[in-house]
Coordinates of C-alpha atoms in Angstrom, one line a residue:
M1 CA -2.0 -59.1 3.0
S2 CA -5.1 -60.4 1.3
G3 CA -5.5 -64.1 1.8
T4 CA -2.9 -64.3 4.6
S5 CA -2.8 -63.4 8.2
E6 CA 0.1 -61.9 10.0
G7 CA 1.2 -63.3 13.3
P8 CA 2.2 -61.2 16.2
R9 CA 5.6 -59.4 16.0
P10 CA 7.6 -59.0 19.3
T11 CA 8.9 -55.6 20.1
A12 CA 12.6 -55.3 19.2
G13 CA 14.9 -55.8 22.1
T14 CA 12.2 -56.8 24.6
P15 CA 11.9 -60.4 25.9
R16 CA 8.6 -62.1 25.3
H17 CA 8.2 -62.9 29.0
S18 CA 9.5 -59.9 31.0
A19 CA 9.2 -59.6 34.7
G20 CA 7.1 -57.1 36.5
P21 CA 3.4 -56.3 36.4
A22 CA 3.6 -53.4 34.0
T23 CA 5.4 -55.4 31.4
T24 CA 3.1 -58.3 31.8
E25 CA 0.0 -56.1 31.5
R26 CA 1.3 -54.5 28.3
H27 CA 1.8 -57.8 26.5
T28 CA -1.2 -59.6 28.0
A29 CA -3.6 -60.3 25.2
W30 CA -7.4 -59.8 25.7
P31 CA -8.8 -61.5 22.7
L32 CA -12.6 -61.2 22.3
A33 CA -15.1 -63.6 21.0
G34 CA -13.8 -65.7 18.2
T35 CA -10.1 -65.0 18.7
G36 CA -9.1 -68.0 20.8
G37 CA -6.8 -68.0 23.8
S38 CA -7.4 -66.7 27.4
E39 CA -9.7 -63.8 27.9
P40 CA -9.6 -61.6 31.0
H41 CA -13.2 -61.2 32.1
G42 CA -12.7 -57.6 33.3
Y43 CA -11.5 -56.3 29.9
R44 CA -14.4 -57.8 28.0
A45 CA -16.9 -56.6 30.5
A46 CA -15.5 -53.1 30.3
F47 CA -15.6 -53.3 26.5
L48 CA -19.2 -54.3 26.4
A49 CA -20.4 -51.9 29.0
A50 CA -18.5 -48.8 27.8
T51 CA -20.5 -45.8 26.6
L52 CA -17.8 -45.1 24.1
P53 CA -18.7 -46.8 20.8
M54 CA -16.0 -49.4 20.0
A55 CA -15.3 -52.4 17.8
V56 CA -12.5 -54.9 17.2
V57 CA -11.7 -55.2 13.5
D58 CA -9.4 -57.6 11.7
H59 CA -6.6 -56.9 9.3
E60 CA -9.1 -56.7 6.4
G61 CA -11.2 -54.1 8.2
L62 CA -14.1 -56.4 9.1
V63 CA -15.8 -56.1 12.4
V64 CA -14.9 -59.0 14.7
T65 CA -17.0 -57.8 17.6
A66 CA -18.7 -54.5 18.6
N67 CA -20.2 -53.1 21.8
E68 CA -23.7 -52.0 22.2
A69 CA -22.8 -48.3 22.2
L70 CA -21.6 -48.6 18.6
G71 CA -24.8 -50.4 17.7
V72 CA -26.9 -47.6 19.1
L73 CA -24.8 -45.0 17.2
L74 CA -25.3 -46.8 13.9
G75 CA -28.9 -47.9 14.6
R76 CA -28.3 -51.6 14.6
S77 CA -27.7 -54.4 17.1
A78 CA -24.1 -55.0 18.1
A79 CA -24.3 -58.6 16.8
A80 CA -25.5 -57.4 13.4
L81 CA -22.3 -55.4 12.9
T82 CA -20.1 -58.6 13.0
S83 CA -18.3 -59.2 9.7
Q84 CA -19.4 -55.9 8.3
S85 CA -16.8 -53.5 6.8
A86 CA -16.0 -50.8 9.3
A87 CA -15.1 -48.5 6.4
D88 CA -18.6 -48.8 5.0
L89 CA -20.3 -48.4 8.3
L90 CA -18.4 -45.2 9.1
D91 CA -17.8 -43.9 5.6
L92 CA -14.0 -44.1 5.9
A93 CA -13.6 -44.4 2.1
A94 CA -15.1 -41.0 1.5
D95 CA -11.9 -39.6 0.1
G96 CA -8.6 -41.2 -1.1
R97 CA -6.4 -39.7 1.5
T98 CA -8.5 -41.0 4.4
W99 CA -8.9 -44.5 2.8
H100 CA -5.1 -44.7 2.3
A101 CA -4.3 -43.8 5.9
Y102 CA -6.9 -46.3 7.2
R103 CA -5.4 -49.1 5.1
E104 CA -1.9 -48.2 6.2
V105 CA -2.9 -48.9 9.8
L106 CA -4.7 -52.2 8.9
H107 CA -1.5 -53.4 7.2
G108 CA 0.8 -52.4 10.1
R109 CA 2.6 -49.6 8.3
R110 CA 1.2 -46.9 10.5
S111 CA 0.6 -46.9 14.2
R112 CA -2.6 -44.8 14.4
F113 CA -5.5 -43.5 12.3
R114 CA -7.7 -40.6 13.3
R115 CA -10.3 -38.7 11.3
T116 CA -13.0 -36.2 12.2
H117 CA -16.1 -36.1 9.9
R118 CA -19.9 -35.9 10.0
L119 CA -22.1 -38.9 10.5
K120 CA -25.8 -39.2 10.3
H121 CA -27.5 -40.5 13.5
P122 CA -30.4 -43.0 13.1
D123 CA -32.7 -40.3 14.5
G124 CA -31.9 -38.1 11.5
R125 CA -29.6 -35.6 13.2
A126 CA -26.0 -35.0 12.0
L127 CA -23.2 -35.3 14.4
W128 CA -19.4 -34.8 14.4
A129 CA -17.5 -38.0 15.2
E130 CA -13.8 -38.6 15.7
V131 CA -12.9 -42.1 14.5
T132 CA -9.7 -43.6 15.9
V133 CA -8.1 -47.0 14.9
V134 CA -5.1 -48.4 16.8
P135 CA -3.4 -51.8 16.9
M136 CA -4.4 -53.9 19.9
P137 CA -1.6 -55.2 22.2
E138 CA 0.0 -58.4 20.8
Q139 CA -1.4 -61.6 22.1
E140 CA 0.4 -64.0 24.3
A141 CA 0.6 -67.6 23.0
G142 CA -2.8 -69.1 23.8
A143 CA -3.9 -72.5 24.5
S144 CA -3.2 -73.3 20.9
G145 CA 0.4 -72.3 21.5
G146 CA 0.5 -69.5 18.9
A147 CA -0.4 -66.0 18.5
G148 CA -3.7 -65.0 16.9
P149 CA -4.2 -62.7 13.8
R150 CA -3.7 -58.9 13.9
R151 CA -6.5 -57.0 15.5
M152 CA -7.4 -53.3 15.6
L153 CA -9.4 -51.4 18.2
L154 CA -11.8 -48.9 16.6
S155 CA -13.5 -46.2 18.7
V156 CA -15.9 -43.5 17.8
S157 CA -16.2 -40.3 19.9
D158 CA -19.1 -37.9 19.5
I159 CA -17.4 -34.4 19.5
S160 CA -20.5 -32.4 18.3
D161 CA -20.5 -30.3 21.5
R162 CA -16.8 -29.6 21.2
R163 CA -17.2 -28.6 17.5
E164 CA -20.1 -26.4 18.4
L165 CA -18.1 -24.7 21.1
Q166 CA -15.2 -24.2 18.7
K167 CA -17.6 -22.8 16.2
R168 CA -18.9 -20.3 18.7
L169 CA -15.4 -19.3 19.8
R170 CA -14.3 -18.9 16.2
H171 CA -17.3 -16.7 15.5
L172 CA -16.3 -14.5 18.4
Q173 CA -12.8 -14.4 17.2
M174 CA -13.7 -13.6 13.6
H175 CA -16.4 -11.0 14.2
D176 CA -16.4 -7.4 15.5
P177 CA -18.3 -7.1 18.8
V178 CA -19.6 -3.7 18.0
T179 CA -21.1 -4.2 14.5
R180 CA -21.4 -8.0 14.5
L181 CA -19.6 -7.9 11.1
P182 CA -16.7 -10.1 10.0
N183 CA -13.5 -8.5 11.3
R184 CA -10.2 -7.9 9.7
T185 CA -9.0 -11.5 10.3
L186 CA -12.0 -13.1 8.6
F187 CA -11.9 -10.6 5.8
F188 CA -8.4 -11.4 4.8
E189 CA -9.0 -15.1 5.2
R190 CA -11.9 -14.8 2.8
L191 CA -10.0 -12.6 0.4
S192 CA -7.0 -15.0 0.4
A193 CA -9.4 -17.9 -0.4
V194 CA -10.9 -15.9 -3.3
L195 CA -7.5 -15.0 -4.8
E196 CA -6.1 -18.5 -4.3
A197 CA -9.0 -20.3 -5.9
P198 CA -8.5 -21.2 -9.6
P199 CA -10.3 -18.8 -12.0
Y200 CA -13.1 -20.2 -14.0
D201 CA -15.3 -19.2 -16.9
D202 CA -19.1 -19.6 -16.3
G203 CA -20.6 -20.3 -19.7
G204 CA -18.3 -17.8 -21.5
S205 CA -19.1 -15.0 -19.1
G206 CA -15.4 -14.4 -18.5
R207 CA -15.8 -14.4 -14.7
G208 CA -12.9 -14.8 -12.3
R209 CA -12.7 -11.1 -11.2
V210 CA -12.8 -9.5 -7.8
G211 CA -13.8 -6.1 -6.6
L212 CA -13.4 -4.1 -3.4
C213 CA -15.1 -1.0 -2.0
Y214 CA -12.9 0.3 0.8
L215 CA -14.4 3.1 2.8
D216 CA -14.1 5.1 6.0
L217 CA -16.4 7.7 7.6
D218 CA -15.6 11.4 7.1
G219 CA -15.2 13.1 10.5
F220 CA -16.1 10.1 12.7
K221 CA -13.5 11.2 15.2
A222 CA -15.5 14.4 15.9
V223 CA -18.5 12.2 16.7
N224 CA -16.5 10.3 19.3
D225 CA -14.9 13.4 20.7
T226 CA -18.1 15.4 21.1
M227 CA -20.8 12.8 21.8
G228 CA -18.8 10.0 23.4
H229 CA -17.9 6.5 22.4
R230 CA -21.3 5.0 23.2
I231 CA -22.9 7.1 20.5
G232 CA -20.0 6.4 18.3
D233 CA -20.4 2.7 18.6
R234 CA -24.1 3.0 17.9
L235 CA -23.3 4.9 14.8
L236 CA -20.9 2.3 13.6
A237 CA -23.5 -0.5 14.2
A238 CA -26.1 1.5 12.2
V239 CA -23.6 2.1 9.4
A240 CA -22.8 -1.6 9.3
A241 CA -26.5 -2.4 9.0
R242 CA -26.9 0.0 6.0
L243 CA -23.8 -1.4 4.3
T244 CA -25.1 -4.9 4.7
D245 CA -28.4 -3.9 3.1
C246 CA -26.6 -2.2 0.2
A247 CA -24.5 -5.4 -0.4
A248 CA -27.6 -7.6 -0.3
Q249 CA -29.4 -5.3 -2.8
D250 CA -26.5 -5.5 -5.2
G251 CA -27.3 -9.2 -5.7
P252 CA -25.8 -12.4 -4.3
H253 CA -22.9 -14.1 -6.0
R254 CA -22.6 -17.9 -6.3
D255 CA -21.5 -18.4 -2.6
G256 CA -23.9 -15.8 -1.0
A257 CA -24.0 -12.1 -0.5
H258 CA -21.0 -9.8 -0.7
L259 CA -18.8 -9.9 2.4
V260 CA -19.1 -6.7 4.5
A261 CA -16.4 -6.4 7.1
R262 CA -15.2 -3.8 9.6
L263 CA -11.5 -3.6 9.3
G264 CA -11.0 -1.4 12.3
G265 CA -12.0 2.1 13.6
D266 CA -14.3 3.6 11.1
E267 CA -13.0 1.6 8.2
F268 CA -15.2 -0.9 6.3
A269 CA -14.8 -3.1 3.2
I270 CA -17.2 -4.7 0.9
L271 CA -15.7 -7.6 -1.0
V272 CA -17.4 -8.4 -4.3
E273 CA -16.5 -11.9 -5.6
D274 CA -17.1 -12.7 -9.2
S275 CA -17.3 -9.0 -10.1
A276 CA -19.1 -8.1 -13.3
G277 CA -16.7 -5.2 -13.8
T278 CA -15.9 -1.7 -12.6
Q279 CA -19.5 -0.5 -13.4
Q280 CA -20.9 -2.9 -10.8
L281 CA -18.4 -1.6 -8.2
T282 CA -19.1 2.1 -8.9
D283 CA -22.8 1.5 -8.8
L284 CA -22.4 -0.2 -5.4
A285 CA -20.2 2.7 -4.2
R286 CA -22.9 5.2 -5.3
T287 CA -25.6 3.3 -3.5
V288 CA -23.5 3.2 -0.3
L289 CA -22.9 6.9 -0.4
A290 CA -26.6 7.6 -0.9
A291 CA -27.5 5.3 2.0
L292 CA -25.0 6.8 4.4
Q293 CA -26.1 10.3 3.7
Q294 CA -29.5 9.7 5.1
P295 CA -29.7 10.9 8.7
F296 CA -29.2 8.4 11.6
D297 CA -31.5 8.5 14.6
L298 CA -29.5 7.2 17.6
A299 CA -31.1 7.4 21.0
G300 CA -32.6 10.7 20.4
Q301 CA -29.6 12.0 18.5
R302 CA -29.9 12.8 14.8
L303 CA -26.6 12.5 13.0
S304 CA -25.6 12.9 9.4
V305 CA -22.3 11.4 8.1
S306 CA -20.6 10.9 4.8
A307 CA -17.9 8.5 3.6
S308 CA -15.0 8.4 1.2
I309 CA -14.7 5.2 -0.9
G310 CA -11.8 3.7 -2.8
V311 CA -12.9 1.4 -5.6
V312 CA -10.7 -1.4 -7.0
E313 CA -11.7 -4.0 -9.6
R314 CA -9.4 -6.4 -11.3
A315 CA -8.9 -10.0 -12.5
V316 CA -8.2 -12.6 -9.8
T317 CA -5.2 -13.9 -11.9
G318 CA -2.1 -12.1 -10.9
T319 CA -3.7 -10.3 -8.0
S320 CA -2.4 -10.7 -4.4
A321 CA -4.2 -9.7 -1.2
T322 CA -1.4 -7.2 -0.4
G323 CA -1.5 -5.6 -3.8
L324 CA -5.3 -5.3 -3.8
M325 CA -5.3 -3.7 -0.4
Q326 CA -2.5 -1.3 -1.2
A327 CA -4.4 -0.2 -4.3
A328 CA -7.6 0.2 -2.2
D329 CA -5.8 2.2 0.5
T330 CA -4.2 4.5 -2.1
T331 CA -7.6 5.0 -3.9
L332 CA -9.3 5.8 -0.6
Y333 CA -6.6 8.4 0.1
W334 CA -7.3 9.9 -3.3
A335 CA -11.0 10.1 -2.5
K336 CA -10.3 12.0 0.7
A337 CA -7.7 14.3 -1.0
D338 CA -10.2 15.1 -3.8
G339 CA -12.7 16.5 -1.3
K340 CA -14.3 13.5 0.7
A341 CA -17.9 12.4 0.4
R342 CA -17.1 10.6 -2.9
W343 CA -15.9 7.5 -4.5
T344 CA -12.7 7.2 -6.6
V345 CA -11.7 4.4 -8.9
F346 CA -8.1 3.1 -8.9
D347 CA -6.1 4.7 -11.7
P348 CA -2.9 2.8 -12.7
E349 CA -1.4 5.9 -14.3
R350 CA -2.0 8.1 -11.2
N351 CA -0.7 5.3 -9.1
A352 CA 2.4 5.0 -11.3
H353 CA 3.1 8.7 -10.8
R354 CA 2.7 8.3 -7.0
M355 CA 5.0 5.3 -7.0
T356 CA 7.5 7.3 -9.0
R357 CA 7.3 10.1 -6.5
Q358 CA 7.9 7.7 -3.6
T359 CA 10.8 6.2 -5.4
L360 CA 12.4 9.6 -6.1
S361 CA 11.8 10.6 -2.5
S362 CA 13.5 7.5 -1.1
T363 CA 16.5 7.8 -3.3
L364 CA 17.0 11.5 -3.4
R365 CA 19.4 11.9 -0.4
P366 CA 21.8 9.1 -1.4
A367 CA 21.7 10.4 -5.0
V368 CA 23.5 13.6 -3.9
E369 CA 26.3 11.5 -2.4
R370 CA 26.5 9.2 -5.5
G371 CA 27.0 12.2 -7.7
E372 CA 23.8 11.7 -9.8
F373 CA 23.1 15.4 -10.1
T374 CA 24.5 17.7 -12.8
I375 CA 24.0 21.4 -13.5
E376 CA 23.2 23.1 -16.8
Y377 CA 23.3 26.8 -17.3
Q378 CA 20.9 29.1 -19.2
P379 CA 22.1 32.5 -20.3
L380 CA 20.7 35.8 -19.0
V381 CA 21.0 38.3 -21.9
G382 CA 20.9 42.1 -21.9
M383 CA 17.7 43.1 -23.8
A384 CA 19.3 46.3 -25.2
D385 CA 22.6 44.8 -26.5
G386 CA 22.2 41.0 -26.7
V387 CA 25.3 40.5 -24.5
V388 CA 25.3 37.5 -22.1
R389 CA 25.4 39.1 -18.6
G390 CA 25.0 36.0 -16.5
V391 CA 23.6 32.5 -16.3
E392 CA 21.1 30.7 -14.2
A393 CA 22.2 27.3 -12.7
L394 CA 19.5 24.6 -13.3
V395 CA 20.0 21.3 -11.6
R396 CA 19.3 18.0 -13.4
W397 CA 19.0 14.5 -11.9
N398 CA 20.6 11.8 -14.0
H399 CA 18.4 9.1 -12.4
P400 CA 19.6 5.5 -13.1
Q401 CA 16.0 4.3 -13.7
F402 CA 14.1 7.3 -15.1
G403 CA 16.8 9.1 -17.0
M404 CA 17.5 12.8 -17.0
L405 CA 14.9 14.6 -14.8
S406 CA 14.3 18.3 -14.8
P407 CA 13.9 20.3 -11.5
N408 CA 10.1 20.2 -11.6
R409 CA 10.2 16.5 -11.1
F410 CA 12.1 16.4 -7.8
V411 CA 12.6 19.9 -6.3
A412 CA 9.1 19.9 -4.6
I413 CA 9.8 16.4 -3.2
A414 CA 13.2 17.6 -1.9
E415 CA 11.5 20.6 -0.2
E416 CA 8.9 18.3 1.5
D417 CA 11.4 15.8 2.9
G418 CA 14.1 18.4 3.7
S419 CA 16.7 17.0 1.4
I420 CA 16.6 20.3 -0.5
V421 CA 19.1 21.6 2.2
Q422 CA 21.7 19.1 1.2
L423 CA 21.0 19.4 -2.5
G424 CA 20.8 23.2 -2.5
R425 CA 24.2 23.6 -0.8
W426 CA 25.7 21.3 -3.4
V427 CA 24.2 23.3 -6.2
L428 CA 25.3 26.6 -4.7
Q429 CA 28.9 25.3 -4.2
S430 CA 29.1 23.7 -7.7
A431 CA 27.7 26.8 -9.4
C432 CA 30.0 29.2 -7.6
R433 CA 33.1 27.1 -8.5
Q434 CA 32.0 27.0 -12.1
A435 CA 31.5 30.8 -12.2
R436 CA 34.9 31.4 -10.7
R437 CA 36.5 28.9 -13.2
W438 CA 35.0 30.9 -16.1
Q439 CA 36.3 34.1 -14.6
L440 CA 39.8 32.7 -14.3
E441 CA 39.8 31.2 -17.8
H442 CA 38.6 34.4 -19.4
P443 CA 40.3 37.2 -17.4
A444 CA 40.0 39.8 -20.2
D445 CA 36.2 39.5 -20.5
P446 CA 33.6 40.9 -18.0
P447 CA 32.8 38.1 -15.5
L448 CA 29.4 36.4 -15.6
F449 CA 27.2 36.5 -12.6
I450 CA 25.7 33.2 -11.5
S451 CA 22.1 33.0 -10.4
V452 CA 21.1 30.1 -8.1
N453 CA 17.6 29.1 -6.9
V454 CA 17.1 28.9 -3.2
A455 CA 14.1 27.2 -1.5
V456 CA 12.6 28.9 1.6
R457 CA 13.3 25.8 3.5
Q458 CA 17.0 26.3 3.0
V459 CA 16.6 29.6 4.9
W460 CA 14.6 28.0 7.8
D461 CA 16.4 24.6 8.1
S462 CA 20.0 25.7 7.6
D463 CA 22.3 28.7 8.2
L464 CA 22.2 30.0 4.6
V465 CA 24.2 33.1 5.4
T466 CA 27.0 31.1 6.8
D467 CA 26.9 28.6 4.0
V468 CA 27.1 31.4 1.4
A469 CA 29.9 33.1 3.2
E470 CA 31.9 29.9 3.4
I471 CA 31.3 29.0 -0.2
L472 CA 32.3 32.4 -1.5
A473 CA 35.5 32.3 0.6
E474 CA 36.3 28.8 -0.6
T475 CA 35.8 29.5 -4.3
G476 CA 37.1 33.1 -4.3
L477 CA 34.0 34.4 -6.1
D478 CA 33.1 38.0 -5.5
P479 CA 29.7 38.3 -3.7
S480 CA 28.5 40.7 -6.4
L481 CA 28.7 37.9 -8.9
L482 CA 26.2 35.7 -7.0
Q483 CA 22.5 36.2 -7.4
L484 CA 20.1 34.1 -5.2
E485 CA 16.5 33.6 -6.5
L486 CA 13.6 33.0 -4.2
T487 CA 10.0 32.6 -5.4
E488 CA 7.6 35.5 -4.7
S489 CA 5.3 33.4 -2.5
A490 CA 8.2 32.3 -0.4
V491 CA 9.4 35.8 0.3
M492 CA 6.2 37.9 0.4
G493 CA 4.6 37.9 3.9
S494 CA 7.7 36.3 5.5
A495 CA 9.0 37.7 8.7
G496 CA 11.7 36.9 11.2
R497 CA 14.5 34.6 10.1
P498 CA 14.0 34.7 6.3
I499 CA 14.0 38.5 6.2
Q500 CA 17.0 38.7 8.5
A501 CA 18.9 36.2 6.3
L502 CA 18.1 38.1 3.1
Q503 CA 19.2 41.4 4.8
S504 CA 22.5 39.8 5.8
L505 CA 23.1 38.4 2.4
S506 CA 22.4 41.7 0.8
E507 CA 24.8 43.5 3.1
M508 CA 27.4 40.9 2.1
G509 CA 27.0 42.1 -1.5
V510 CA 24.9 39.2 -2.8
R511 CA 22.0 40.1 -5.1
I512 CA 18.5 38.9 -4.2
A513 CA 16.0 38.2 -7.1
I514 CA 12.3 37.4 -6.8
D515 CA 11.5 34.6 -9.2
D516 CA 8.1 34.0 -10.9
F517 CA 7.0 37.6 -10.0
G518 CA 3.4 38.3 -10.8
T519 CA 1.9 35.0 -9.7
G520 CA 1.6 35.7 -5.9
Y521 CA 1.1 38.8 -3.9
S522 CA 2.7 41.2 -6.4
N523 CA 3.0 43.8 -3.7
L524 CA 5.6 46.3 -4.9
A525 CA 5.2 48.5 -1.8
Y526 CA 6.2 45.5 0.3
L527 CA 9.1 44.9 -2.0
S528 CA 10.5 48.4 -1.3
R529 CA 11.1 47.2 2.3
L530 CA 13.0 44.1 1.3
P531 CA 16.6 43.8 0.3
V532 CA 15.6 42.8 -3.3
S533 CA 17.5 44.0 -6.4
V534 CA 15.9 42.0 -9.3
L535 CA 12.4 41.0 -10.4
K536 CA 12.0 38.0 -12.7
L537 CA 8.6 38.3 -14.5
D538 CA 6.7 35.1 -14.6
G539 CA 6.6 33.5 -18.1
S540 CA 2.8 33.6 -18.2
F541 CA 2.9 37.4 -18.8
V542 CA 5.6 37.1 -21.4
R543 CA 3.7 34.5 -23.4
G544 CA 1.0 37.2 -23.9
F545 CA 3.4 39.2 -26.1
R546 CA 3.5 36.7 -28.9
Y547 CA 2.7 38.0 -32.4
D548 CA 4.3 35.1 -34.2
D549 CA 2.7 31.9 -35.5
G550 CA -0.8 33.4 -35.6
A551 CA -0.8 34.0 -31.8
H552 CA -2.9 36.9 -30.6
P553 CA -1.1 39.2 -28.1
S554 CA -2.9 40.1 -24.9
P555 CA -3.1 43.9 -24.4
A556 CA -3.9 43.4 -20.8
D557 CA -0.6 41.5 -20.2
E558 CA 1.3 44.2 -22.0
T559 CA -0.2 46.9 -19.9
I560 CA 0.4 45.0 -16.7
V561 CA 4.0 44.2 -17.6
E562 CA 4.7 47.8 -18.6
A563 CA 3.3 49.1 -15.3
M564 CA 5.3 46.6 -13.3
V565 CA 8.6 47.5 -15.1
Q566 CA 8.1 51.2 -14.6
L567 CA 7.3 50.8 -10.9
A568 CA 10.2 48.4 -10.4
H569 CA 12.6 50.9 -12.0
R570 CA 11.3 53.7 -9.8
L571 CA 12.1 51.4 -6.8
G572 CA 15.6 50.9 -8.1
L573 CA 15.0 47.3 -9.2
T574 CA 16.1 45.7 -12.5
V575 CA 13.6 43.4 -14.4
T576 CA 14.3 40.1 -16.1
A577 CA 11.7 38.5 -18.5
E578 CA 11.5 34.7 -18.4
C579 CA 10.3 32.4 -21.2
V580 CA 11.3 34.7 -24.1
E581 CA 10.8 32.5 -27.2
T582 CA 10.4 34.8 -30.2
A583 CA 12.0 37.9 -31.6
G584 CA 8.6 39.7 -31.4
Q585 CA 8.4 39.1 -27.7
A586 CA 12.0 40.3 -27.2
E587 CA 11.5 43.5 -29.2
R588 CA 8.3 44.4 -27.3
L589 CA 9.9 43.7 -23.9
R590 CA 13.0 45.8 -24.9
R591 CA 10.7 48.7 -25.8
I592 CA 8.8 48.4 -22.5
G593 CA 12.1 48.6 -20.6
C594 CA 13.0 45.1 -19.5
D595 CA 16.7 44.9 -18.6
T596 CA 17.5 41.2 -19.3
G597 CA 15.8 38.3 -20.9
Q598 CA 16.0 34.5 -20.6
G599 CA 14.5 31.9 -22.8
W600 CA 14.8 29.6 -25.8
L601 CA 15.2 32.5 -28.2
Y602 CA 18.7 32.9 -26.8
S603 CA 19.5 29.5 -25.6
R604 CA 18.2 26.5 -23.7
A605 CA 20.0 25.3 -20.6
V606 CA 23.4 23.9 -21.7
A607 CA 26.5 22.3 -20.4
P608 CA 29.2 24.6 -18.9
E609 CA 31.5 24.1 -21.9
R610 CA 28.9 25.7 -24.2
I611 CA 28.6 28.7 -21.9
A612 CA 32.4 29.2 -22.1
E613 CA 32.0 29.6 -25.8
L614 CA 29.6 32.4 -25.3
I615 CA 31.8 34.5 -23.0
G616 CA 33.2 37.4 -25.0
A617 CA 31.3 36.3 -28.1
R618 CA 29.3 38.7 -30.3
P619 CA 25.9 39.8 -29.0
M620 CA 23.1 37.2 -29.2
T621 CA 20.8 38.3 -32.0
H622 CA 17.1 38.5 -31.7

């Protein structure tokens, strides 16, 4: 457009001379000084007298005329502004995007320009101004018989009061009313900004890391419950003040002090931008703990509190706000689980174990339905003759992600979430079917009994007696060939339903064995009143019998085991020794009087086909 002027362009589909006052007013031109044509006196008077700073600019952005209000705003007379560049006067070329949008309006390619930015008033104060530029109504043909060049109306609104109000409202919205600290919203806004900013290297220092101390007060609920929320709020405010002091003492980063925020309840966070490493974060956590352990004096009340802190420190690159907070929350949980009043640093290996546990827990139930579990069997061998008398069913999980998992990886999880009931019934049913199959395939040989582990939750959360009866009836297995193993801690001290269930199972002909005996109550007198027929000695005792490979046997273990075997026999119980690994152990246990043994000396847990080969075979040598 440089060097040329554009004439007025009529609106498409609208006659140049339409009837009616509204149409006439819309198209009536009100050119100001120097534009030619008619000039309604009322429009010009309003323009000049307006308190809103205004100017008319041409298609090149030069001021054609300005009112006194604009002159006052810019510290010049209105006449002195004529022919000046509006962009220079109002700093509209401050950035490329603003300058481009402004030029688009001047050239008729956009209908409006609006920008809010700071201007410096002649008296030295800064103000926020909203600059608006719009095309003026097209001119009617003047006395010259033609339309004049394109004109723009520029106005400047002082919105400093509105901005200040918005600032105050935002502060209220982004800060906690009790502690005056930034709240959760502002914290995550700041954290997101830190993580989205490009990393940088300050003189080879390798910065571009972020750290977080995430804490909550130990036992704060008790303060609220016993002393009231008013004292509780005062305590939170006092804690906030000490946290702010600790953050300031740690040293400011390039944008100011560390951000201290209250995330809700008694939870606080200290965000450390440009972290110098884990050591800085642990030093800060240690300082915070020491500060909070000093007594608080609150309106005559003297209180002492402690806190648990989760510490996370990592590179900004590759870190998300969600991931950082999940790690912090997990680490805070560890600090509380480890005893409270301490800080704990995020441990990727510990977290991987936790994540694995969560994955197993979430997929355990459907895994039973998908047939991901298998059963292996470990022989139970007569100590006197080496003949296989029975087998213990040991469940394995063929996990699609983690491979073959042993019971110690998932049984405790199954007990916690209740899926052990479903899994336990499947194991019981599968093992009884397999035992019956061996019996039918080898009718000339003495049948093997099958030993199946039962969790105490199976007794409480299901009708174990009914399940066992139905499975025995379905498979045709004699009850005397089924042995159910429960841990000592699960049986000892139990009353009510578990004892009734064990009694009913015993009356049915099923054998009851106490597994891992010797690690819990070890109350033989109590055992005499339970329907128990077998004790399985915990492997920790058996390991004390090793003479091989330079190992030193434990005389105390031998004495304890011998006494337990003798007492068990007097109570009419048989004894099985677990974890038998050497011939020396086996010989010593045989001489003491153990009835059966189980361990790697005889066989590891194997597939059912391998057990079939052992039925009727020669005795297993020691």
